[in-house]
mmCIF file of C-alpha atoms in Angstrom:
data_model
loop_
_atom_site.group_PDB
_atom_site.id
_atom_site.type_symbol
_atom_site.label_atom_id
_atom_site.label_comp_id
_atom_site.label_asym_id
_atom_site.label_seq_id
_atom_site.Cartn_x
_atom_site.Cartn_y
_atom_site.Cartn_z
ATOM 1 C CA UNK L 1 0.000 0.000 0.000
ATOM 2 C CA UNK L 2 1.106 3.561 -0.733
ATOM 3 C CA UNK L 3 1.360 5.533 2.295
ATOM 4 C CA UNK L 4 0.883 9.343 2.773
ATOM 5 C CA UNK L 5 3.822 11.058 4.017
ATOM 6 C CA UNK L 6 3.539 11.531 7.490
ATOM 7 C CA UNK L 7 4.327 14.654 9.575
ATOM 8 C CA UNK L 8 7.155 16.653 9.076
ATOM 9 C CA UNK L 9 10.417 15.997 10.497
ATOM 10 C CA UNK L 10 10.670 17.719 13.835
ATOM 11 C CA UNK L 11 7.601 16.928 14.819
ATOM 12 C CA UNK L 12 7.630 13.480 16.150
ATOM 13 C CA UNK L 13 9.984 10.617 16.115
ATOM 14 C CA UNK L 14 13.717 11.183 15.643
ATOM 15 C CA UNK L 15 15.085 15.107 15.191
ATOM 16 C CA UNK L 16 16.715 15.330 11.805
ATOM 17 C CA UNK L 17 20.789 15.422 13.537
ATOM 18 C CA UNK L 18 20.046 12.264 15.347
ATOM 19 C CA UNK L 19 23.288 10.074 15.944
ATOM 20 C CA UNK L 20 23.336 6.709 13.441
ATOM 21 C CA UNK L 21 20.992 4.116 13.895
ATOM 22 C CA UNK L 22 21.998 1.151 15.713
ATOM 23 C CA UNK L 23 20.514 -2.451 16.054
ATOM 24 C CA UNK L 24 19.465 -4.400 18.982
ATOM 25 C CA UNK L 25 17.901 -7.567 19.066
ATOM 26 C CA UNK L 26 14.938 -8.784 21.136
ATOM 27 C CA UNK L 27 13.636 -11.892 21.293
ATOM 28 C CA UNK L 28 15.980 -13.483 18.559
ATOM 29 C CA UNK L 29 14.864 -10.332 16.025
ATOM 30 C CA UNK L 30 16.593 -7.261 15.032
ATOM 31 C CA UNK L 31 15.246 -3.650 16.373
ATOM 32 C CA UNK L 32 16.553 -0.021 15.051
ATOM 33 C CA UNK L 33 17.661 1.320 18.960
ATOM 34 C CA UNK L 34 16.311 4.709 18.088
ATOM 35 C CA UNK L 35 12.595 3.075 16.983
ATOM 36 C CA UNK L 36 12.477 1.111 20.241
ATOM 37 C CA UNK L 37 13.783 4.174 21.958
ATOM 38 C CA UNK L 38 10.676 5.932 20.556
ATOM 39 C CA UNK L 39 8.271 3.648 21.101
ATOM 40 C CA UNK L 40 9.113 2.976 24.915
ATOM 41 C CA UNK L 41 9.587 6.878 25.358
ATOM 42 C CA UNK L 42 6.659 7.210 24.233
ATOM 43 C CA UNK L 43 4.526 3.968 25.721
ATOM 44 C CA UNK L 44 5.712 5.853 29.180
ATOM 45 C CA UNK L 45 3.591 9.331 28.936
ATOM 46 C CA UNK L 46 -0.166 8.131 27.253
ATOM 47 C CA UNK L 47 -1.813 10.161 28.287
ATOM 48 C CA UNK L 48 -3.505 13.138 25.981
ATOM 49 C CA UNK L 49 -0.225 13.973 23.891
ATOM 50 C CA UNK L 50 -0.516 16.450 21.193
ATOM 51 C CA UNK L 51 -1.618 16.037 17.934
ATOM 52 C CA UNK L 52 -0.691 17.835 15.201
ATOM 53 C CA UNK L 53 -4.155 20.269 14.400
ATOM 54 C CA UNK L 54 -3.279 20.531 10.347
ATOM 55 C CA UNK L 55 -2.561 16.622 9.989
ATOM 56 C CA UNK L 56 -5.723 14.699 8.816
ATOM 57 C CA UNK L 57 -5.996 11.359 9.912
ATOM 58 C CA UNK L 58 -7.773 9.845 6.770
ATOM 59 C CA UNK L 59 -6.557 8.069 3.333
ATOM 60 C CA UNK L 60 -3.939 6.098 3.195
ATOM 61 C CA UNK L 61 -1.564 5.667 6.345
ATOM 62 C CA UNK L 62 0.134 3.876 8.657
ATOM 63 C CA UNK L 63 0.047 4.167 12.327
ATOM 64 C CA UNK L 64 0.885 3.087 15.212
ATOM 65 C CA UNK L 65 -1.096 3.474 18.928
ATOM 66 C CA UNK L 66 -0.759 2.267 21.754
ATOM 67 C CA UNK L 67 -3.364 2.951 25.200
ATOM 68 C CA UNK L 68 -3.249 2.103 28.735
ATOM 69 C CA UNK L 69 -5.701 0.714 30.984
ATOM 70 C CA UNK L 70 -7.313 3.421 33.697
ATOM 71 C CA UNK L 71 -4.725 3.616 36.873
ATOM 72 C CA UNK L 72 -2.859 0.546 35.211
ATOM 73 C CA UNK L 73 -5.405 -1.865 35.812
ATOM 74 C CA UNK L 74 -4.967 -5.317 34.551
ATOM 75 C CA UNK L 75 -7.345 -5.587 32.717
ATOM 76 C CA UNK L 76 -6.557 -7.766 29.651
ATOM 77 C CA UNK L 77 -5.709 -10.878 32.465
ATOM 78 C CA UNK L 78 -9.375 -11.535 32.009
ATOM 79 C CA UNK L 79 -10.012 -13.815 28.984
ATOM 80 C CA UNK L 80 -13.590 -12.045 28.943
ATOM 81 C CA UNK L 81 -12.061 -8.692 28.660
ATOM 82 C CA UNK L 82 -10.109 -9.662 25.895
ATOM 83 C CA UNK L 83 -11.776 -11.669 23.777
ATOM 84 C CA UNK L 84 -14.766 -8.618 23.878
ATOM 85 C CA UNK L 85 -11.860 -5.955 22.609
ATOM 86 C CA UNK L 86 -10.403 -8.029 20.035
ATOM 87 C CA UNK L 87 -13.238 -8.674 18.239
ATOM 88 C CA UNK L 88 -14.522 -4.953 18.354
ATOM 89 C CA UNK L 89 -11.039 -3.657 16.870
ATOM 90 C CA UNK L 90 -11.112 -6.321 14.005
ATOM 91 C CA UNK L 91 -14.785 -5.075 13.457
ATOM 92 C CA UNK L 92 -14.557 -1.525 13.575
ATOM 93 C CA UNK L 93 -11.125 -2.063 11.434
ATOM 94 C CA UNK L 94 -13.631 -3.314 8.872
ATOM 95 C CA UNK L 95 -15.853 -0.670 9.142
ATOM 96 C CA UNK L 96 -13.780 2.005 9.122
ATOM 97 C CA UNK L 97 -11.687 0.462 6.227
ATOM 98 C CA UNK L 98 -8.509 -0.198 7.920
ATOM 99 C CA UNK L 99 -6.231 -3.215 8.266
ATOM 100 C CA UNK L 100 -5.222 -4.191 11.817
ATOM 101 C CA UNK L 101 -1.268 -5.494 10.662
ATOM 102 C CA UNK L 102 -0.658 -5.765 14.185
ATOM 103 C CA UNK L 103 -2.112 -5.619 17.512
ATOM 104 C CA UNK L 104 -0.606 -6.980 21.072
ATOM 105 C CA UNK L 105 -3.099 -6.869 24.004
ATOM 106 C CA UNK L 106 -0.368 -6.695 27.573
ATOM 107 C CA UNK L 107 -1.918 -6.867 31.142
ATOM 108 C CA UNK L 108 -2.298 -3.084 31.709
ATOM 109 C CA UNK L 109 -1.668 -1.539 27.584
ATOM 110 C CA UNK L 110 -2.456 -2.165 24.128
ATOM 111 C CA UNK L 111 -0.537 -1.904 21.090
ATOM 112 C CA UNK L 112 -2.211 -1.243 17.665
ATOM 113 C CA UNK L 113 -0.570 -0.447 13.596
ATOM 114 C CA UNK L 114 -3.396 -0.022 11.278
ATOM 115 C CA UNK L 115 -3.086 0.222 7.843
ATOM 116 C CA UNK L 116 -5.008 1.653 4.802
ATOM 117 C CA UNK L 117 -4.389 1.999 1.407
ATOM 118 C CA UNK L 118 -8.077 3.850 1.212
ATOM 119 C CA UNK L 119 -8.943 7.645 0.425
ATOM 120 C CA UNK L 120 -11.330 6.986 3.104
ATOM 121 C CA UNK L 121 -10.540 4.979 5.181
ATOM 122 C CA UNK L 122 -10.490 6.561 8.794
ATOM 123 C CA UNK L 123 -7.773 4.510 11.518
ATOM 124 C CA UNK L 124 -7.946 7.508 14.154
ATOM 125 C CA UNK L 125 -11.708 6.856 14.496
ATOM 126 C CA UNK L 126 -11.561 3.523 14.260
ATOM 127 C CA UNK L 127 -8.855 3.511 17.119
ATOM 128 C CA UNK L 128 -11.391 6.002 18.984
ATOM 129 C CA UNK L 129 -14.558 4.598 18.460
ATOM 130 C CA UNK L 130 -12.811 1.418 19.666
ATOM 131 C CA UNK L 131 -11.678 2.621 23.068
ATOM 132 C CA UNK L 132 -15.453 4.334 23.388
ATOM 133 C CA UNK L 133 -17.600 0.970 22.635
ATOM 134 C CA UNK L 134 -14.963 -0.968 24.861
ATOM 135 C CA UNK L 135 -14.875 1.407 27.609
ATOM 136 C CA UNK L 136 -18.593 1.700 27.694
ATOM 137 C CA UNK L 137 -18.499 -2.213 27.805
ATOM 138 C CA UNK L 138 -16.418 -2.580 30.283
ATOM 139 C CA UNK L 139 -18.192 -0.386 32.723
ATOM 140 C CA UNK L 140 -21.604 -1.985 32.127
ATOM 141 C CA UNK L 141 -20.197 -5.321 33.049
ATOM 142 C CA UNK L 142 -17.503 -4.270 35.922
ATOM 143 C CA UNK L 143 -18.670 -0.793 36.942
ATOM 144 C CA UNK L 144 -14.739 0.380 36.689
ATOM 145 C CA UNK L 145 -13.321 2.618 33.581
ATOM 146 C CA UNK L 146 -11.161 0.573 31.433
ATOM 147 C CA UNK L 147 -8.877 3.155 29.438
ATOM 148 C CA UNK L 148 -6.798 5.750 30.788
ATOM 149 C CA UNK L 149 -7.769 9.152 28.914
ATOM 150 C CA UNK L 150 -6.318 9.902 25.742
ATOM 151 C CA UNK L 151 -3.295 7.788 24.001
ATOM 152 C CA UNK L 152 -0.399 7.741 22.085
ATOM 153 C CA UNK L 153 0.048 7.888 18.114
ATOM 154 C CA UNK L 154 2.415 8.028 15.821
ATOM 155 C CA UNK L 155 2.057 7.890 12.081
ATOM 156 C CA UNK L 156 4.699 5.714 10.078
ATOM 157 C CA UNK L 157 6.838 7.627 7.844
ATOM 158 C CA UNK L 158 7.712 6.055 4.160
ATOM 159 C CA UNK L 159 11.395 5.033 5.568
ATOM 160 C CA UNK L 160 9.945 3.311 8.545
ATOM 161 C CA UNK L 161 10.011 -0.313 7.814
ATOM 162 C CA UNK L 162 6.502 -1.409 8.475
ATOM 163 C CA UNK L 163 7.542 -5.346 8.998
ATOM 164 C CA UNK L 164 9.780 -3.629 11.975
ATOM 165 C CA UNK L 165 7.252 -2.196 13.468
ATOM 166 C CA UNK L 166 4.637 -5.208 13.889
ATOM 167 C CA UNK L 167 7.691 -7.847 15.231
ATOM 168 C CA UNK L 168 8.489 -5.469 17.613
ATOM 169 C CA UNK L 169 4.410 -4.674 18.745
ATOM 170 C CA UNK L 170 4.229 -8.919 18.882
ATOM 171 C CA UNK L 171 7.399 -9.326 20.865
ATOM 172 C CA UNK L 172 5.797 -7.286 23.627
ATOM 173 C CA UNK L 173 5.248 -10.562 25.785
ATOM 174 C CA UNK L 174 8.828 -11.904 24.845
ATOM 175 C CA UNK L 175 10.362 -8.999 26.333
ATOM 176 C CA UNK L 176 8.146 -8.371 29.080
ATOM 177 C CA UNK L 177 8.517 -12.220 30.337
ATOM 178 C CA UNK L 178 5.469 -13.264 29.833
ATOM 179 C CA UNK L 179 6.067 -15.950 27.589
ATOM 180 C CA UNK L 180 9.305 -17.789 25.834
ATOM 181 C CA UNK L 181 7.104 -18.528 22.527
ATOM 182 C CA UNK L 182 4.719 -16.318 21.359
ATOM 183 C CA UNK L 183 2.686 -19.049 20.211
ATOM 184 C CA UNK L 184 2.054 -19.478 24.036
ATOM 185 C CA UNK L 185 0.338 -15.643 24.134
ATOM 186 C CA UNK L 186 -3.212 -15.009 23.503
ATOM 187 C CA UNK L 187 -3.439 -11.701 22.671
ATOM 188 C CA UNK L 188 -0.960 -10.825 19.804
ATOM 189 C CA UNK L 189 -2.149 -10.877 16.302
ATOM 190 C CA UNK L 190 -3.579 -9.238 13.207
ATOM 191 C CA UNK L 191 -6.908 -9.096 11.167
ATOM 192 C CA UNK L 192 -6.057 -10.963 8.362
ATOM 193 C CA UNK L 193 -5.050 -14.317 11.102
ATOM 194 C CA UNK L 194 -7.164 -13.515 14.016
#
């Protein structure tokens, strides 16, 4: 799929002077230091970040977000809880024309890249409308908030490597000691497999 240029340089991920990339591996794959860097810099502070007010969200792009539970909770332990979320995000991902390449459910945060190769197609709403039904969900059957407010984006660039990005969302449980085999994790996949 094509993808739109994302925003300009300076404005998220990596300032333009940035020392040379270096590799580290995780999990028996290899990871661009300054992308996991980024994403852990940024999986730390979720909460409402700001978003660029001239960037439309719509057409053809990747990106990648990530949300965490309210106060931490851990909420995805409960097979209930996640069974109900994955199968909202792969049908809102159809609805709002976007392809889930990746998603990785841990305890207390989630980790989402959509894709879409679409004019219309709409991954920021899908993402929201997601968190909305879910939350409501959640607080019907629990009486507790599910989602800390607001989360973190960040929309792919045409030199980030897209295949990068979704081994490192999967190997979330690897490196967090969940697992030794992913095959051994529920909640990791994508919407084409799920």
């Amino acid at each position: 799929a094509r993808l739109r240029p994302g925003p300009p340089k300076g404005t998220s991920g990596a300032p333009e002077d940035a020392p040379p990339v270096r590799h580290t591996t995780y999990g028996g794959h290899d990871f661009s230091r300054a992308l996991v860097h980024r994403l852990h810099e940024h999986a730390s502070t979720m909460a409402r970040p700001p978003r660029l007010r001239t960037f439309r969200y719509v057409g053809p792009l990747a990106i990648c977000f990530t949300s965490a539970t309210h106060m931490r909770e851990q909420a995805f332990l409960s097979q209930q809880t996640g069974e109900y979320c994955r199968g909202q995000l792969l049908q809102l991902a159809i609805k709002y024309e976007a392809e889930i390449a990746a998603y990785c459910f841990m305890p207390d945060h989630v980790h989402v890249l959509a894709l879409s190769d679409s004019q219309s197609a709409q991954p920021r709403t899908c993402f929201e409308r997601w968190k909305q039904h879910t939350g409501f969900w959640h607080r019907q059957d629990t009486g507790r908030r599910l989602w800390q407010k607001g989360y973190w984006d960040r929309v792919l660039r045409a030199e980030d490597d897209v295949a990068t990005i979704m081994r490192y969302i999967v190997a979330n449980p690897i490196r967090s000691h969940l697992v030794a085999d992913l095959r051994d994790y529920t909640w990791i996949g994508c919407s084409r497999y799920s």
